[in-house]
Amino acid sequence: MRVPLSWLREYVDLPATETGRDVQAKLIEVGLEVETVEQLGGGLKGPLVVGKVLTIEELEGFKKPIRFCTVDVGTANGTGEPQEIVCGARNFAVGDKVVVVLPGAVLPGDFAIAARKTYGKTSHGMICSGDELGMGDDGSGGIIVLPPEHEVGTDAIELLELVDEVLDIAVTPDRGYALSMRGVARETAIAYGLPLRDPALLDVPAPNSFGYPVKISDPLGCDRFTARTVTGLQPEARSPIWLKRRLQKAGMRPISLTVDIANYVMLELGQPLHTYDRSQIQGTIGVRRAEQGEKLTTLDGAKRVLDAEDLVITDDRGPIGLAGVMGGANTEIADHDAESGTTDVVIEAAHFDALSVARTARRHKLGSEAAKRYERGVDPQAASAAAQRTVDLLVLLAGGTAEAGVTEIIAPTAPRTITMPADHPDKVAGVTYGRETVVRRLQQVGCDVYGQDDLTVTVPSWRPDLAEPNDLAEEVIRLEGYENLPSTLPKPPAGRGLTERQRLHRRVGRALAGAGYVEALSYPFIGENVFDQLGLEADDPNRRVVELVNPLSDEEPALRTTLLPGLLSALRRNDGRGSHDLALFETGLVFHPRDELKVAVRLPVDRRPTDEEIASLTEALPVQPRHAAVVLAGAREQAGWWGKGRPADWADAVEAARTLAREAGAELIVDQGQYGPWHPGRCAELKVVIDGDIVSVGHAGELHPRVVKAFGLPARTCAMELDLDRLEQAGEGVLRAPRISAFPVATQDVALVVDKEVPAAVVEYYLTGGAGDLLESIRLFDVFEGEQIGAGKKSLAYALRFRAADRTLTVDEASAARDAAVALAAERTGAVLRGA
Amino acid sequence: MSAPNKSYDPVEVEALKPEEIERMRDEALAAFAAADSLDALQEAKVAHTGGTSPLALANREIGALPPQAKAEAGKRVGMARGAVSKALAARQSELEAERDARVLVEEAVDVTLPYDRTAAGARHPLTTMMERVADVFVSMGYEVAEGPEVEAEWFNFDALNFTPDHPARQMQDTFFVQGPEGKTGDESGVVLRTHTSPVQARALLERREPPVYIVCPGRVYRTDELDATHTPVFHQIELLAVDEGLTMADLKGTLDHMVQALFGPDMKTRLRPNYFPFTEPSAEMDMVCYVCRGESVGNPDRPCRTCGSEGWIELGGCGMVNPKVLTACGVDPQKYSGFAFGFGIERMLMFRHNVEDMRDMVEGDVRFTRPFGMEI
């Protein structure tokens, strides 16, 4: 809502010294969000005067038509001689009154005016357009042509009300009343403690039976309808300057006198009005729901197919308007330039159901000024006053005659009351305002208040948002000033800190960052072609995705089932920007649709839903496990003065999984694996034990060269992804401290030759099992393949450390344990002691 | 060794003459002093303290002296040998110190050599910022609550007093999730959550009976295209306190505490009336501009880009929990009241760390993230 300060002053006697910024601050305090204060005519300086065009000479030979004019500006130019001015506009004729800026003046935008040579003539000033004066579009399509009654030489700055301040208020959805001068004036009056001149307080004639016939078939959709008729409008009557200027400052374009008046009254009182050309209405005006498929061409020229829920205004032919949203073209007020201008109008001031208007506006994607107001709540009591105001202005400005007939159909409604303990606002605020203050503040906003300890509050008709005690509390608290609220701290019960799960999520991030990974947070939107790029099989469950109805991009209409696409994009972006040695990680949710898609029903809100109802919502949501993933490329260690570097490889990716398993307290089983995105020979399947079952949680290794190519990644990019929730489930809980022995260690090294295909993890598993309890640790320190040990073989060298809890081991004991280890490994894996 | 000779006159034994002993001692001392390396000293040591050195030989003679002469000769030789070995040790450590000093000099390195063998990792500042904010409240006794990102409309809207046609529901541009076959458009009842507020409803339902004091950081979604100031995927942190007798003053105090914990002891907040369906009364919360501390207001010479010289930065929305929300979550609004607030983490990061472009927080460029390290 744009509120010109000059207009606002009509209703509230603000001190003359108050600036727009002052009013802004006051209104913000009471809860109107004044976003900006626009300074109209800032820096504007005259002489800017009314002139009369005396002569027009068309200059030839230029790219566009140019006029050389002489203009009578009276004595404003000091000489009284005609002013010579070159002008490029063409929408004026000899004898027209125009606005002339003379040399020495400054127009908005620091545009200094001086006599200057142009098109072979000297132009002593300019004939002005609305834009040049900072007035906005006046619909003239060129320079301003004034009504003829204005005297030559009159100061146009004052005449056109060029200097003003406009408050731009972002009105929240609960405050429909503030979409009017009346509503903003009321808040201003309260904020300043000044009386309000309510523009809706008008003498309105009583309804009678000879007004225009109206029939309401849907009193729930329309609980009030006022119709008035004005006849004998002079088609040549134009909107006066003051009316146009107020509309312009409020952000509306002047159109024609009748339409301008309707818009003006809407801005003033907040009541949307519609004026029908009476000659175009056939029979009784009706209000009903549309028939499914009925058609209506609205004022914007769009042909609309109506829905059975749309509330429509009708005449005997059918719909002539979408109630509260937009009128129909068939009863439009004829433009004054048309051959048969409208002379008789029927004025509609009605009250429509907010929900119905909102739905219709949305259904037809038609947001009008009227709909905006009805949706947020219009004061039903203002309808007859608004109709009267419209009648008055049509009579005054268009020379019309008000017919005596007054139609008013009102569905009976009781005033809305709220009962509230008088100290309720105190309890909400934590401030003792006292009953007197509470009552006074509520009365200020227009409530009637009765009662002592328990207040019965009748809320004003323009405040449909006031429905609960807390709504009333807010009125009191905001008017008493949010800035005056004290600052106290509640005392929550002792908390339990973060949950194990939350701690794990933090640890995971720290551990990966500690291992050199940088966190990236990618968008979860994917296109399904990404699964082809990742090399997933056609029946891979990860191809089943949660789809969006309204994705930002049609290329990415689904939600991720894997973190890899986002992370790989980030990797590629970094690589493209010149960072080549990369280690990135992400933890986040992935989304898997359930086997059977269900609708999440809208549960009631007037009670706690049952556990079954909550469960039904859960069943309608996708499964959303948290994953962790890393991607690596380039060097893991840089080469430098210290020696060689080391490229990131599959083992780093697997190690990232081990890091996470350590943080989760889970035992990770690394198996040789094969899965779409990974190199078939360099892919580890990651497994854990949950409740006694071995469960796969993810994969790690080097990416498949095809995937590297498809994503445009650096060669030998590596990746790991696992299901963090499952890893967490495999956690072994609180760690049991190890018993450490202070007796000396006995170290034994063994080198075992096995077939190349035998996984080292298997050999280690049996060595460990065979070595028995004396084994403290085992470490693979070398892997060797070569002629010496034969083709298809590899040698694995292990360091075994033995220790007893209660004695120093003898060499024989350690050797026996080592031999037992080797024996079991030999038996199960065919390992042969190297050199044996 | 010779046997004791009772008639032996010590004075007559050349080697044991006092002047001879002195000479031997002085020669040894001179040799040690002359040794200019540990090797030379070793030679001198062998020559002057070894088994065949003059003093060792003299010492051997003592046994052959008559008893009355032994004591004096032994004393004399012993003193000489003591002086010699003391001098040897002193020279030894002197030379060792010299050697050590020389070696350590030789081993000196250029400690200014750069070392970027492995690059440091980092967590994303949005993650650590959320944790930091959450920790302020965890230390006060709040607990961290979480909820799904794909959420039922009932939790995201209805339970929070957004009626199906409420204008406020249109303010948020929502991603709708496709429902079962045959359902079109937004009929699935499932959305990407548009705010962290559905966790309010979840927390109240899960905990069943107040007091409930929770804070909820998380990812949220709105259909904005990515640009310098918007992103369709962003982060919020939400706070909810429901208990007996909570007031707006408690809300204000909690906000004040938060900005002081995060931005310094002299920070404060300001509440301005506003409207949200799930709170009543509702307020917009501002904090004193973190950058100019309000000093840019009315001071055209020192304009502040962070707050637009307003002196205040808009943080987010807050208010007293609408009793309708409590009712929908099975909490008796006659008995309990509560407050809630929520704000965007991106915004906080932008003004706290002078981030100018939203895209920097989105793209995962390591050059942006790495300096933020582990904590923020």
CSV table of N, CA, C and O in Angstrom, one decimal, chain A residues 196 215 228 375 456 512 692:
chain,number,residue,atom,x,y,z
A,196,LEU,N,-9.0,10.7,14.8
A,196,LEU,CA,-9.0,10.3,13.4
A,196,LEU,C,-10.3,10.9,12.8
A,196,LEU,O,-11.4,10.8,13.4
A,215,LYS,N,-30.4,-9.9,-6.7
A,215,LYS,CA,-30.8,-11.2,-6.0
A,215,LYS,C,-29.6,-12.0,-5.6
A,215,LYS,O,-28.7,-12.3,-6.4
A,228,ARG,N,-26.2,1.2,-6.1
A,228,ARG,CA,-26.7,2.6,-6.3
A,228,ARG,C,-26.6,2.9,-7.8
A,228,ARG,O,-25.8,2.4,-8.5
A,375,GLU,N,-9.5,-11.0,-0.1
A,375,GLU,CA,-8.8,-12.1,0.5
A,375,GLU,C,-8.4,-11.8,1.9
A,375,GLU,O,-8.4,-12.7,2.8
A,456,THR,N,-15.4,-8.8,27.8
A,456,THR,CA,-16.1,-9.2,26.6
A,456,THR,C,-15.8,-8.1,25.6
A,456,THR,O,-16.2,-7.0,25.8
A,512,LEU,N,36.4,-36.3,9.0
A,512,LEU,CA,36.7,-36.2,7.6
A,512,LEU,C,37.5,-34.9,7.3
A,512,LEU,O,38.4,-34.9,6.5
A,692,GLY,N,23.6,-59.1,14.3
A,692,GLY,CA,24.0,-60.5,13.9
A,692,GLY,C,24.0,-60.7,12.4
A,692,GLY,O,24.5,-61.7,11.9
